[in-house]
C-alpha angles and dihedrals in degrees: 000000000000092000093051092051092047090047090053092049091046094048092048092047091049090052093056108027092161094064115079119195116249124192108250099245088171087075092062116121139042120303135185141191119198132185114171106308093338116099145170124196126191127180127189126190116222117262116278129162093359096305141094119198122208142178132194137187134178134190152128122267106323095338119102110210100172136019135172143181117218141185134192108202135182117223096007116194113237110194110264093339129093119290114268107235093220126359138186111216119194129187111184111207088357093292129134115325120247118206125220119188121227116247123191112223149155096269118092119258127016130312132193127193140200109165091181091064118091098226134021104025095166128040117188134180129185140154128245105189108299093347127095111217123202131184136180120193146139114291092267092052095256123134093029124189113195138195127194108200130195122196110272114251125217090248094054093040091061103024095089094047139064088219112103126192114262121229112283107245133152087257090063108027114194123244088200130047131206116235118179091336094310126117109234133168119254108254 
């Protein structure tokens, strides 16, 4: 499977040599989608050292039903195959990572593919104004599952938890800042 993914990334990069991958810094921050008591939260650290780290969780009320750790990496090693120029790595419930190769295209945002995976085969992110949009689907775009995220507010970030932010002092510097009531990473 690794060779096929690398081959896809290599073939796509050879088809468009003028386009260099760029980590999607516009995804940075914490995002949420809510519908009644159902929710999904996704947080992405800003790019540093050729990598973005992300986490996601979904649930109903206080129950978490799904969670995942993610990475978007430039120049990802791929076993004995060629280096993938930019890769999305996902590990649902902390299990084995699955790699998806970046593919430049005509659609806005960023898209990653792995046609050898059962589902999803395509992972795509883009922005619509202040919203972060996400979609998983089969490689041809069929069977889509979409999320429309808003930036997480301080109120929603702490409403589902008994944990409250401590005072911000030099003894406990924040990794997040609050801008106009919105939780955002320190840049």
